[in-house]
Amino acid sequence: MSYHSNLQPKFNIAYIKLATKTEGPFTRTCIWFQGCNIKCPGCVNVDLQSLEPRNIVTLEELLNIVKAAKEKYDIEGVTLSGGEPTLQKELHVFNQEIRKMGLGIIMFTGKNIKELDDELIESVDLIIDGPFIESKLDEKRILLGSTNKKLHFITDRYTKHKDYFDNEVSINEITVEDYIFINGD
Ligand code: SF4
């Protein structure tokens, strides 16, 4: 990867948790992107809907955060959440670099997978798609919100870990480190 600093992809981030066990199997870094235009009634992340810049970070800065989390917490992968991660242009470039580190990627999206570019789909291991539908609350699976949401295993990295989501009992948060906030420009 080689970008002049002005040409690097940039990402709009709300916050990042460096190491958590509650955003997918194993210990993961979770990134909540800022901005979502889907506006599901009953959304629990209303503060992440605004499309305004919140913390703008370059590709290199974001990769360095993940690298540091890998070294410090031996994370297995990264979870992309929000907000709507797919609004981030060139997210696939970030994902491809994450893969080079040997890390897995789980992405939540309020869109249907059919709306996504192949390039983005192929850069992720597991996609959980669909809007949150308040009248279809999912009480049998954790993290998914509503029963319409589907798991799409793009690679076989997480196929053996589907059970993680089939869990009626809320997993207690095991936070290794608190959220970090980034001061953007
Ligand atoms: S897709 Fe997610 S963040 Fe966006 S409005 Fe729906 S629940 Fe909220």
mmCIF file of C-alpha atoms and ligand atoms in Angstrom:
data_model
loop_
_atom_site.group_PDB
_atom_site.id
_atom_site.type_symbol
_atom_site.label_atom_id
_atom_site.label_comp_id
_atom_site.label_asym_id
_atom_site.label_seq_id
_atom_site.Cartn_x
_atom_site.Cartn_y
_atom_site.Cartn_z
ATOM 1 C CA MET A 1 0.000 0.000 0.000
ATOM 2 C CA SER A 2 1.391 3.374 -0.938
ATOM 3 C CA TYR A 3 -0.597 6.593 -0.897
ATOM 4 C CA HIS A 4 0.438 10.217 -0.763
ATOM 5 C CA SER A 5 -1.059 11.457 2.505
ATOM 6 C CA ASN A 6 -3.490 13.771 0.645
ATOM 7 C CA LEU A 7 -4.736 10.950 -1.559
ATOM 8 C CA GLN A 8 -5.417 8.425 1.153
ATOM 9 C CA PRO A 9 -8.959 7.213 1.634
ATOM 10 C CA LYS A 10 -10.529 8.823 4.700
ATOM 11 C CA PHE A 11 -13.153 7.466 7.030
ATOM 12 C CA ASN A 12 -15.751 9.132 9.240
ATOM 13 C CA ILE A 13 -15.708 7.430 12.602
ATOM 14 C CA ALA A 14 -17.905 7.801 15.652
ATOM 15 C CA TYR A 15 -15.841 5.651 18.003
ATOM 16 C CA ILE A 16 -13.719 2.546 18.244
ATOM 17 C CA LYS A 17 -13.491 -0.150 20.859
ATOM 18 C CA LEU A 18 -10.039 -1.678 20.663
ATOM 19 C CA ALA A 19 -10.912 -5.049 22.166
ATOM 20 C CA THR A 20 -14.322 -6.528 22.870
ATOM 21 C CA LYS A 21 -15.941 -9.955 22.981
ATOM 22 C CA THR A 22 -19.465 -8.699 22.367
ATOM 23 C CA GLU A 23 -19.327 -7.666 18.698
ATOM 24 C CA GLY A 24 -18.780 -11.110 17.176
ATOM 25 C CA PRO A 25 -16.803 -14.274 17.907
ATOM 26 C CA PHE A 26 -13.380 -13.981 19.568
ATOM 27 C CA THR A 27 -11.786 -10.760 20.748
ATOM 28 C CA ARG A 28 -12.306 -8.042 18.157
ATOM 29 C CA THR A 29 -11.762 -4.386 17.476
ATOM 30 C CA CYS A 30 -15.101 -2.748 16.683
ATOM 31 C CA ILE A 31 -15.383 0.405 14.596
ATOM 32 C CA TRP A 32 -18.630 2.396 14.602
ATOM 33 C CA PHE A 33 -18.772 4.590 11.519
ATOM 34 C CA GLN A 34 -20.626 7.873 11.609
ATOM 35 C CA GLY A 35 -23.553 8.398 9.234
ATOM 36 C CA CYS A 36 -26.562 6.379 8.129
ATOM 37 C CA ASN A 37 -29.319 7.346 5.705
ATOM 38 C CA ILE A 38 -31.540 4.314 6.271
ATOM 39 C CA LYS A 39 -33.342 5.746 9.295
ATOM 40 C CA CYS A 40 -34.962 2.600 10.682
ATOM 41 C CA PRO A 41 -37.721 3.484 13.166
ATOM 42 C CA GLY A 42 -36.519 2.356 16.607
ATOM 43 C CA CYS A 43 -32.804 2.602 15.697
ATOM 44 C CA VAL A 44 -30.740 2.375 18.881
ATOM 45 C CA ASN A 45 -27.878 4.336 17.348
ATOM 46 C CA VAL A 46 -29.700 7.520 16.425
ATOM 47 C CA ASP A 47 -26.649 9.616 17.292
ATOM 48 C CA LEU A 48 -24.748 7.793 14.557
ATOM 49 C CA GLN A 49 -27.233 8.708 11.810
ATOM 50 C CA SER A 50 -26.042 12.247 11.158
ATOM 51 C CA LEU A 51 -24.031 12.414 7.947
ATOM 52 C CA GLU A 52 -21.831 15.191 9.289
ATOM 53 C CA PRO A 53 -18.087 14.671 9.727
ATOM 54 C CA ARG A 54 -17.313 13.465 13.240
ATOM 55 C CA ASN A 55 -13.781 12.044 13.427
ATOM 56 C CA ILE A 56 -12.103 11.974 10.032
ATOM 57 C CA VAL A 57 -9.142 9.599 9.942
ATOM 58 C CA THR A 58 -6.945 8.475 7.082
ATOM 59 C CA LEU A 59 -6.552 4.887 5.982
ATOM 60 C CA GLU A 60 -3.089 4.798 7.475
ATOM 61 C CA GLU A 61 -4.259 6.147 10.822
ATOM 62 C CA LEU A 62 -7.072 3.625 10.996
ATOM 63 C CA LEU A 63 -4.771 0.748 10.081
ATOM 64 C CA ASN A 64 -2.325 1.830 12.749
ATOM 65 C CA ILE A 65 -5.089 1.715 15.357
ATOM 66 C CA VAL A 66 -5.969 -1.845 14.338
ATOM 67 C CA LYS A 67 -2.303 -2.873 14.243
ATOM 68 C CA ALA A 68 -1.830 -1.573 17.771
ATOM 69 C CA ALA A 69 -4.930 -3.484 18.924
ATOM 70 C CA LYS A 70 -3.574 -6.652 17.307
ATOM 71 C CA GLU A 71 -0.249 -6.317 19.041
ATOM 72 C CA LYS A 72 -1.714 -5.443 22.417
ATOM 73 C CA TYR A 73 -4.818 -7.658 22.551
ATOM 74 C CA ASP A 74 -4.181 -10.348 19.952
ATOM 75 C CA ILE A 75 -7.537 -9.601 18.290
ATOM 76 C CA GLU A 76 -8.876 -12.168 15.836
ATOM 77 C CA GLY A 77 -10.571 -9.598 13.655
ATOM 78 C CA VAL A 78 -12.474 -6.394 13.170
ATOM 79 C CA THR A 79 -16.205 -5.671 13.280
ATOM 80 C CA LEU A 80 -17.569 -2.831 11.148
ATOM 81 C CA SER A 81 -20.699 -1.249 12.552
ATOM 82 C CA GLY A 82 -22.407 2.096 12.746
ATOM 83 C CA GLY A 83 -24.086 4.011 11.383
ATOM 84 C CA GLU A 84 -23.897 2.483 7.962
ATOM 85 C CA PRO A 85 -20.369 1.225 7.187
ATOM 86 C CA THR A 86 -21.055 0.901 3.463
ATOM 87 C CA LEU A 87 -21.390 4.686 3.119
ATOM 88 C CA GLN A 88 -17.624 4.886 3.620
ATOM 89 C CA LYS A 89 -16.075 5.134 0.195
ATOM 90 C CA GLU A 90 -13.220 2.725 -0.371
ATOM 91 C CA LEU A 91 -14.054 0.668 2.697
ATOM 92 C CA HIS A 92 -12.930 -2.349 0.684
ATOM 93 C CA VAL A 93 -9.403 -0.902 0.593
ATOM 94 C CA PHE A 94 -9.314 -0.815 4.396
ATOM 95 C CA ASN A 95 -10.692 -4.361 4.508
ATOM 96 C CA GLN A 96 -8.091 -5.650 2.072
ATOM 97 C CA GLU A 97 -5.305 -4.225 4.234
ATOM 98 C CA ILE A 98 -6.874 -5.765 7.344
ATOM 99 C CA ARG A 99 -6.874 -9.133 5.590
ATOM 100 C CA LYS A 100 -3.186 -8.798 4.882
ATOM 101 C CA MET A 101 -2.694 -8.680 8.659
ATOM 102 C CA GLY A 102 -4.415 -12.066 8.907
ATOM 103 C CA LEU A 103 -7.499 -10.599 10.587
ATOM 104 C CA GLY A 104 -11.120 -11.477 9.869
ATOM 105 C CA ILE A 105 -13.856 -8.944 9.067
ATOM 106 C CA ILE A 106 -17.505 -8.926 10.094
ATOM 107 C CA MET A 107 -19.662 -6.129 8.700
ATOM 108 C CA PHE A 108 -23.149 -5.012 9.721
ATOM 109 C CA THR A 109 -25.199 -3.186 7.132
ATOM 110 C CA GLY A 110 -28.764 -1.932 7.088
ATOM 111 C CA LYS A 111 -28.832 -2.477 3.315
ATOM 112 C CA ASN A 112 -29.638 -5.695 1.512
ATOM 113 C CA ILE A 113 -26.477 -7.496 0.401
ATOM 114 C CA LYS A 114 -27.758 -7.290 -3.195
ATOM 115 C CA GLU A 115 -27.273 -3.516 -3.050
ATOM 116 C CA LEU A 116 -23.555 -3.803 -2.301
ATOM 117 C CA ASP A 117 -20.661 -3.778 -4.774
ATOM 118 C CA ASP A 118 -18.955 -7.111 -5.373
ATOM 119 C CA GLU A 119 -15.630 -5.535 -4.442
ATOM 120 C CA LEU A 120 -16.932 -4.667 -0.978
ATOM 121 C CA ILE A 121 -18.690 -7.997 -0.483
ATOM 122 C CA GLU A 122 -15.560 -9.932 -1.378
ATOM 123 C CA SER A 123 -13.468 -7.937 1.095
ATOM 124 C CA VAL A 124 -15.541 -9.146 4.078
ATOM 125 C CA ASP A 125 -15.786 -12.597 5.723
ATOM 126 C CA LEU A 126 -19.257 -12.287 7.216
ATOM 127 C CA ILE A 127 -21.949 -9.762 6.288
ATOM 128 C CA ILE A 128 -25.042 -9.271 8.442
ATOM 129 C CA ASP A 129 -27.534 -7.388 6.320
ATOM 130 C CA GLY A 130 -30.967 -5.811 6.427
ATOM 131 C CA PRO A 131 -32.565 -2.866 8.210
ATOM 132 C CA PHE A 132 -33.708 -3.013 11.812
ATOM 133 C CA ILE A 133 -37.465 -3.703 11.863
ATOM 134 C CA GLU A 134 -38.982 -2.843 15.212
ATOM 135 C CA SER A 135 -41.977 -5.185 14.785
ATOM 136 C CA LYS A 136 -39.640 -8.150 14.180
ATOM 137 C CA LEU A 137 -37.523 -7.984 17.330
ATOM 138 C CA ASP A 138 -35.127 -10.922 17.477
ATOM 139 C CA GLU A 139 -35.054 -12.474 20.931
ATOM 140 C CA LYS A 140 -33.277 -15.653 19.899
ATOM 141 C CA ARG A 141 -30.105 -14.229 18.408
ATOM 142 C CA ILE A 142 -27.792 -11.698 19.947
ATOM 143 C CA LEU A 143 -26.525 -8.581 18.180
ATOM 144 C CA LEU A 144 -28.858 -8.880 15.212
ATOM 145 C CA GLY A 145 -31.788 -6.758 16.398
ATOM 146 C CA SER A 146 -34.560 -8.090 14.168
ATOM 147 C CA THR A 147 -35.430 -11.470 12.677
ATOM 148 C CA ASN A 148 -35.210 -10.250 9.055
ATOM 149 C CA LYS A 149 -31.443 -9.808 9.350
ATOM 150 C CA LYS A 150 -29.420 -12.512 7.638
ATOM 151 C CA LEU A 151 -25.913 -13.838 8.061
ATOM 152 C CA HIS A 152 -23.992 -14.187 4.799
ATOM 153 C CA PHE A 153 -20.781 -16.164 5.126
ATOM 154 C CA ILE A 154 -18.670 -14.812 2.272
ATOM 155 C CA THR A 155 -15.684 -16.936 3.286
ATOM 156 C CA ASP A 156 -15.619 -19.954 5.569
ATOM 157 C CA ARG A 157 -13.727 -18.103 8.300
ATOM 158 C CA TYR A 158 -16.761 -17.836 10.600
ATOM 159 C CA THR A 159 -19.002 -20.638 9.398
ATOM 160 C CA LYS A 160 -18.158 -22.719 12.473
ATOM 161 C CA HIS A 161 -19.020 -19.805 14.732
ATOM 162 C CA LYS A 162 -22.628 -19.233 13.722
ATOM 163 C CA ASP A 163 -23.611 -20.413 17.216
ATOM 164 C CA TYR A 164 -22.171 -17.231 18.643
ATOM 165 C CA PHE A 165 -25.254 -15.418 17.377
ATOM 166 C CA ASP A 166 -27.715 -18.164 18.392
ATOM 167 C CA ASN A 167 -27.605 -17.091 21.969
ATOM 168 C CA GLU A 168 -30.675 -15.896 23.825
ATOM 169 C CA VAL A 169 -28.709 -14.796 26.844
ATOM 170 C CA SER A 170 -26.982 -11.479 26.631
ATOM 171 C CA ILE A 171 -23.266 -11.864 26.847
ATOM 172 C CA ASN A 172 -21.825 -9.644 29.541
ATOM 173 C CA GLU A 173 -19.478 -7.134 28.090
ATOM 174 C CA ILE A 174 -15.861 -8.013 28.661
ATOM 175 C CA THR A 175 -14.160 -4.812 27.755
ATOM 176 C CA VAL A 176 -10.430 -4.954 27.724
ATOM 177 C CA GLU A 177 -10.151 -1.282 26.985
ATOM 178 C CA ASP A 178 -12.662 1.530 26.900
ATOM 179 C CA TYR A 179 -13.816 3.269 23.765
ATOM 180 C CA ILE A 180 -11.329 5.535 22.136
ATOM 181 C CA PHE A 181 -12.278 8.782 20.530
ATOM 182 C CA ILE A 182 -10.211 10.241 17.782
ATOM 183 C CA ASN A 183 -9.753 13.922 17.239
ATOM 184 C CA GLY A 184 -10.326 14.463 13.551
ATOM 185 C CA ASP A 185 -9.467 17.411 11.374
HETATM 186 S S1 SF4 B 1 -29.260 0.818 9.526
HETATM 187 FE FE1 SF4 B 1 -28.617 0.691 11.657
HETATM 188 S S2 SF4 B 1 -27.775 2.708 12.154
HETATM 189 FE FE2 SF4 B 1 -28.959 2.913 10.277
HETATM 190 S S3 SF4 B 1 -30.971 3.597 10.973
HETATM 191 FE FE3 SF4 B 1 -31.034 1.351 10.744
HETATM 192 S S4 SF4 B 1 -30.539 0.577 12.798
HETATM 193 FE FE4 SF4 B 1 -29.918 2.722 12.736
#
